Amino acid sequence: MYSSQINDMKVICIGRNYIEHAKELNNPVPKTPMFFMKPDTSIVFNNNPVYYPEHTKNMHYEVEIVLKINKKGKFISEKFASNYYDEIGIGIDFTARDIQDQCKKKGHPWEIAKAFDQSAPVSKFIKKTDLPPPNNISFSLSINGKRKQVGNTQDMIFSFNEIIAYTSKIVTLKPGDLIFTGTPEGVGPVSIDDHFEAYIGNEMMMDFYVK
Ligand code: MG
């Protein structure tokens, strides 16, 4: 039961959920949530290092608040959506920006730019009851000791509940699934040997290297 949950888990990522980030990549602000998925092999736990993939010359970091789904649901209504997660963490949606730009131009799918192995390191999780309300969670990313991204979930275009309601119309959510809820502005390129530290509030949640 436990191992099948881990093997079956999927990662759902919301794109363009912060206006300033949509603007920095010259993307329109969406009217409905926009999502894509990553496979279980994208996930890296326990501060293990991430190896810079060979197929990109411009991998970017995107720090995001991550929800861990705790029960199975389809067509979840917004009203009950908060019952479908009780833990929150933080993760990096690593993106091969050069490849993504080519995909966008050609109208191709994004998997090659987004869903590669190790593209989704995630932190430990904490109970949502130990955090500020879902619409007021501050978070940040430092690389090599320098603050690179700072966000607060109050700036999300679509709330956690709206995201859960929308995505569960399309795909069944299952226990252990992770939802990356979008990145604020300040994304940028990754270099080998970069040291990542991601925070929720003042708590350091994740600390790893890119090799
Ligand atoms: Mg992202």
mmCIF file of C-alpha atoms and ligand atoms in Angstrom:
data_model
loop_
_atom_site.group_PDB
_atom_site.id
_atom_site.type_symbol
_atom_site.label_atom_id
_atom_site.label_comp_id
_atom_site.label_asym_id
_atom_site.label_seq_id
_atom_site.Cartn_x
_atom_site.Cartn_y
_atom_site.Cartn_z
ATOM 1 C CA MET A 1 0.000 0.000 0.000
ATOM 2 C CA TYR A 2 2.670 2.460 1.055
ATOM 3 C CA SER A 3 5.055 1.681 -1.805
ATOM 4 C CA SER A 4 2.313 1.714 -4.415
ATOM 5 C CA GLN A 5 1.290 5.170 -3.190
ATOM 6 C CA ILE A 6 4.841 6.413 -3.664
ATOM 7 C CA ASN A 7 5.197 4.812 -7.087
ATOM 8 C CA ASP A 8 1.898 6.132 -8.305
ATOM 9 C CA MET A 9 2.314 9.664 -7.153
ATOM 10 C CA LYS A 10 2.223 12.420 -9.705
ATOM 11 C CA VAL A 11 3.173 16.061 -9.675
ATOM 12 C CA ILE A 12 0.718 18.664 -10.919
ATOM 13 C CA CYS A 13 2.217 22.083 -11.569
ATOM 14 C CA ILE A 14 0.289 25.307 -11.987
ATOM 15 C CA GLY A 15 1.755 27.727 -14.518
ATOM 16 C CA ARG A 16 1.521 31.529 -14.452
ATOM 17 C CA ASN A 17 -0.211 31.770 -11.081
ATOM 18 C CA TYR A 18 1.545 35.005 -10.081
ATOM 19 C CA ILE A 19 0.948 38.061 -12.279
ATOM 20 C CA GLU A 20 4.481 39.464 -11.978
ATOM 21 C CA HIS A 21 5.981 36.132 -13.050
ATOM 22 C CA ALA A 22 3.644 35.826 -16.057
ATOM 23 C CA LYS A 23 4.754 39.328 -17.043
ATOM 24 C CA GLU A 24 8.483 38.638 -16.675
ATOM 25 C CA LEU A 25 8.212 35.834 -19.250
ATOM 26 C CA ASN A 26 5.897 37.922 -21.488
ATOM 27 C CA ASN A 27 3.030 35.491 -20.967
ATOM 28 C CA PRO A 28 -0.639 36.476 -20.788
ATOM 29 C CA VAL A 29 -2.302 36.239 -17.358
ATOM 30 C CA PRO A 30 -4.570 33.159 -17.497
ATOM 31 C CA LYS A 31 -8.342 33.252 -17.033
ATOM 32 C CA THR A 32 -8.465 29.645 -15.804
ATOM 33 C CA PRO A 33 -5.690 27.737 -14.020
ATOM 34 C CA MET A 34 -3.105 26.351 -16.390
ATOM 35 C CA PHE A 35 -1.399 23.118 -15.448
ATOM 36 C CA PHE A 36 1.058 20.493 -16.586
ATOM 37 C CA MET A 37 2.387 17.340 -14.928
ATOM 38 C CA LYS A 38 5.685 15.755 -13.999
ATOM 39 C CA PRO A 39 6.268 12.025 -13.375
ATOM 40 C CA ASP A 40 7.287 10.412 -10.083
ATOM 41 C CA THR A 41 10.902 10.268 -11.305
ATOM 42 C CA SER A 42 11.010 14.084 -11.268
ATOM 43 C CA ILE A 43 10.757 14.134 -7.479
ATOM 44 C CA VAL A 44 13.862 14.485 -5.300
ATOM 45 C CA PHE A 45 13.428 14.162 -1.540
ATOM 46 C CA ASN A 46 15.667 14.625 1.483
ATOM 47 C CA ASN A 47 17.922 17.398 0.182
ATOM 48 C CA ASN A 48 19.577 15.023 -2.258
ATOM 49 C CA PRO A 49 21.590 16.761 -4.995
ATOM 50 C CA VAL A 50 20.105 17.485 -8.392
ATOM 51 C CA TYR A 51 22.271 16.733 -11.430
ATOM 52 C CA TYR A 52 22.183 19.380 -14.149
ATOM 53 C CA PRO A 53 20.554 17.650 -17.142
ATOM 54 C CA GLU A 54 22.455 17.262 -20.397
ATOM 55 C CA HIS A 55 19.626 18.326 -22.698
ATOM 56 C CA THR A 56 19.518 21.989 -21.656
ATOM 57 C CA LYS A 57 21.939 24.892 -21.546
ATOM 58 C CA ASN A 58 19.572 27.147 -19.591
ATOM 59 C CA MET A 59 17.878 25.427 -16.657
ATOM 60 C CA HIS A 60 15.899 27.889 -14.519
ATOM 61 C CA TYR A 61 14.736 27.678 -10.909
ATOM 62 C CA GLU A 62 11.129 28.426 -9.909
ATOM 63 C CA VAL A 63 10.385 28.224 -6.184
ATOM 64 C CA GLU A 64 6.810 27.173 -5.371
ATOM 65 C CA ILE A 65 4.612 26.267 -2.427
ATOM 66 C CA VAL A 66 3.642 22.584 -2.682
ATOM 67 C CA LEU A 67 0.459 20.901 -1.423
ATOM 68 C CA LYS A 68 0.438 17.212 -0.549
ATOM 69 C CA ILE A 69 -2.894 15.577 -1.378
ATOM 70 C CA ASN A 70 -4.169 13.351 1.427
ATOM 71 C CA LYS A 71 -7.187 11.618 -0.111
ATOM 72 C CA LYS A 72 -8.609 10.513 -3.393
ATOM 73 C CA GLY A 73 -10.924 12.929 -5.148
ATOM 74 C CA LYS A 74 -12.505 13.774 -8.477
ATOM 75 C CA PHE A 75 -14.740 16.788 -9.182
ATOM 76 C CA ILE A 76 -13.877 18.226 -5.778
ATOM 77 C CA SER A 77 -15.886 21.347 -5.064
ATOM 78 C CA GLU A 78 -14.059 24.478 -3.995
ATOM 79 C CA LYS A 79 -16.007 24.457 -0.764
ATOM 80 C CA PHE A 80 -14.530 21.110 0.310
ATOM 81 C CA ALA A 81 -11.122 21.406 -1.392
ATOM 82 C CA SER A 82 -9.282 22.286 1.810
ATOM 83 C CA ASN A 83 -10.118 18.806 3.149
ATOM 84 C CA TYR A 84 -7.920 17.274 0.453
ATOM 85 C CA TYR A 85 -4.578 18.476 1.778
ATOM 86 C CA ASP A 86 -3.265 18.819 5.293
ATOM 87 C CA GLU A 87 0.444 19.295 4.689
ATOM 88 C CA ILE A 88 2.375 21.994 2.888
ATOM 89 C CA GLY A 89 5.964 22.117 1.684
ATOM 90 C CA ILE A 90 8.100 23.959 -0.818
ATOM 91 C CA GLY A 91 9.772 22.808 -4.010
ATOM 92 C CA ILE A 92 11.614 23.880 -7.117
ATOM 93 C CA ASP A 93 9.994 23.523 -10.541
ATOM 94 C CA PHE A 94 13.203 23.190 -12.546
ATOM 95 C CA THR A 95 12.603 24.247 -16.133
ATOM 96 C CA ALA A 96 14.733 23.911 -19.251
ATOM 97 C CA ARG A 97 13.908 27.455 -20.369
ATOM 98 C CA ASP A 98 15.723 27.195 -23.713
ATOM 99 C CA ILE A 99 13.752 24.060 -24.576
ATOM 100 C CA GLN A 100 10.498 25.512 -23.265
ATOM 101 C CA ASP A 101 10.936 28.564 -25.522
ATOM 102 C CA GLN A 102 11.341 26.230 -28.521
ATOM 103 C CA CYS A 103 8.266 24.211 -27.462
ATOM 104 C CA LYS A 104 6.183 27.381 -27.145
ATOM 105 C CA LYS A 105 7.242 28.582 -30.616
ATOM 106 C CA LYS A 106 6.464 25.237 -32.222
ATOM 107 C CA GLY A 107 3.291 24.644 -30.227
ATOM 108 C CA HIS A 108 4.808 21.439 -28.856
ATOM 109 C CA PRO A 109 4.115 19.847 -25.459
ATOM 110 C CA TRP A 110 6.289 20.897 -22.527
ATOM 111 C CA GLU A 111 7.399 17.546 -21.070
ATOM 112 C CA ILE A 112 10.937 17.820 -22.423
ATOM 113 C CA ALA A 113 11.266 21.238 -20.760
ATOM 114 C CA LYS A 114 9.488 20.476 -17.496
ATOM 115 C CA ALA A 115 9.032 16.774 -16.764
ATOM 116 C CA PHE A 116 12.611 15.481 -16.848
ATOM 117 C CA ASP A 117 14.071 13.372 -14.032
ATOM 118 C CA GLN A 118 14.998 15.361 -10.893
ATOM 119 C CA SER A 119 13.078 18.430 -12.062
ATOM 120 C CA ALA A 120 11.012 18.601 -8.865
ATOM 121 C CA PRO A 121 13.001 18.594 -5.604
ATOM 122 C CA VAL A 122 10.640 18.982 -2.643
ATOM 123 C CA SER A 123 11.135 19.818 1.009
ATOM 124 C CA LYS A 124 9.871 18.184 4.147
ATOM 125 C CA PHE A 125 6.179 18.892 4.775
ATOM 126 C CA ILE A 126 4.547 20.663 7.689
ATOM 127 C CA LYS A 127 0.970 20.533 8.900
ATOM 128 C CA LYS A 128 -1.078 23.382 7.467
ATOM 129 C CA THR A 129 -2.430 24.018 10.949
ATOM 130 C CA ASP A 130 1.120 25.014 11.982
ATOM 131 C CA LEU A 131 1.281 27.653 9.232
ATOM 132 C CA PRO A 132 -0.428 30.998 8.595
ATOM 133 C CA PRO A 133 -3.700 30.845 6.614
ATOM 134 C CA PRO A 134 -3.353 29.418 3.069
ATOM 135 C CA ASN A 135 -3.765 32.855 1.501
ATOM 136 C CA ASN A 136 -0.949 34.424 3.510
ATOM 137 C CA ILE A 137 2.070 32.123 3.394
ATOM 138 C CA SER A 138 5.364 33.851 2.716
ATOM 139 C CA PHE A 139 8.222 31.942 1.120
ATOM 140 C CA SER A 140 11.589 32.567 -0.447
ATOM 141 C CA LEU A 141 14.556 31.070 -2.237
ATOM 142 C CA SER A 142 18.217 31.834 -1.671
ATOM 143 C CA ILE A 143 21.013 30.599 -3.901
ATOM 144 C CA ASN A 144 24.581 30.684 -2.597
ATOM 145 C CA GLY A 145 23.334 32.835 0.273
ATOM 146 C CA LYS A 146 21.704 35.469 -1.965
ATOM 147 C CA ARG A 147 17.937 36.019 -1.890
ATOM 148 C CA LYS A 148 16.594 35.310 -5.408
ATOM 149 C CA GLN A 149 12.814 34.959 -5.084
ATOM 150 C CA VAL A 150 10.370 36.159 -2.453
ATOM 151 C CA GLY A 151 6.661 35.388 -2.614
ATOM 152 C CA ASN A 152 3.450 35.330 -0.662
ATOM 153 C CA THR A 153 0.449 33.165 -1.541
ATOM 154 C CA GLN A 154 -1.757 36.266 -1.197
ATOM 155 C CA ASP A 155 -0.489 37.174 -4.698
ATOM 156 C CA MET A 156 -1.696 33.957 -6.328
ATOM 157 C CA ILE A 157 -4.208 34.405 -9.145
ATOM 158 C CA PHE A 158 -5.886 31.082 -8.245
ATOM 159 C CA SER A 159 -6.146 29.952 -4.622
ATOM 160 C CA PHE A 160 -5.233 26.467 -3.391
ATOM 161 C CA ASN A 161 -8.943 25.589 -3.304
ATOM 162 C CA GLU A 162 -9.565 26.855 -6.818
ATOM 163 C CA ILE A 163 -6.546 24.884 -8.063
ATOM 164 C CA ILE A 164 -7.755 21.653 -6.428
ATOM 165 C CA ALA A 165 -11.305 22.122 -7.730
ATOM 166 C CA TYR A 166 -10.132 22.852 -11.267
ATOM 167 C CA THR A 167 -7.442 20.182 -11.657
ATOM 168 C CA SER A 168 -9.615 17.468 -10.084
ATOM 169 C CA LYS A 169 -12.172 17.978 -12.849
ATOM 170 C CA ILE A 170 -9.554 16.721 -15.277
ATOM 171 C CA VAL A 171 -7.457 14.209 -13.290
ATOM 172 C CA THR A 172 -8.260 12.203 -10.168
ATOM 173 C CA LEU A 173 -6.175 13.370 -7.223
ATOM 174 C CA LYS A 174 -4.708 10.625 -5.066
ATOM 175 C CA PRO A 175 -2.966 10.509 -1.677
ATOM 176 C CA GLY A 176 0.665 11.509 -2.026
ATOM 177 C CA ASP A 177 0.147 13.556 -5.194
ATOM 178 C CA LEU A 178 1.941 16.877 -5.081
ATOM 179 C CA ILE A 179 0.621 20.166 -6.435
ATOM 180 C CA PHE A 180 3.152 22.905 -7.218
ATOM 181 C CA THR A 181 1.145 26.106 -6.952
ATOM 182 C CA GLY A 182 3.144 28.476 -9.161
ATOM 183 C CA THR A 183 6.183 30.708 -8.851
ATOM 184 C CA PRO A 184 6.501 34.412 -8.093
ATOM 185 C CA GLU A 185 8.774 36.661 -10.135
ATOM 186 C CA GLY A 186 12.538 36.438 -10.018
ATOM 187 C CA VAL A 187 13.160 33.154 -11.828
ATOM 188 C CA GLY A 188 16.618 32.742 -13.296
ATOM 189 C CA PRO A 189 19.379 30.429 -14.481
ATOM 190 C CA VAL A 190 21.009 27.655 -12.464
ATOM 191 C CA SER A 191 24.744 26.896 -12.396
ATOM 192 C CA ILE A 192 26.503 23.706 -11.369
ATOM 193 C CA ASP A 193 27.525 23.842 -7.676
ATOM 194 C CA ASP A 194 24.702 26.266 -6.805
ATOM 195 C CA HIS A 195 23.522 25.878 -3.213
ATOM 196 C CA PHE A 196 19.737 26.151 -2.858
ATOM 197 C CA GLU A 197 17.944 27.063 0.369
ATOM 198 C CA ALA A 198 14.154 27.402 0.350
ATOM 199 C CA TYR A 199 12.165 28.916 3.197
ATOM 200 C CA ILE A 200 8.562 29.078 4.348
ATOM 201 C CA GLY A 201 8.418 32.162 6.552
ATOM 202 C CA ASN A 202 11.717 32.066 8.426
ATOM 203 C CA GLU A 203 11.939 28.299 8.511
ATOM 204 C CA MET A 204 14.501 26.702 6.256
ATOM 205 C CA MET A 205 12.683 23.824 4.611
ATOM 206 C CA MET A 206 15.117 22.558 2.019
ATOM 207 C CA ASP A 207 18.856 22.780 1.441
ATOM 208 C CA PHE A 208 20.532 21.076 -1.523
ATOM 209 C CA TYR A 209 23.153 21.443 -4.258
ATOM 210 C CA VAL A 210 23.023 21.243 -8.029
ATOM 211 C CA LYS A 211 25.853 19.068 -9.294
HETATM 212 MG MG MG B 1 6.475 26.680 -12.223
#
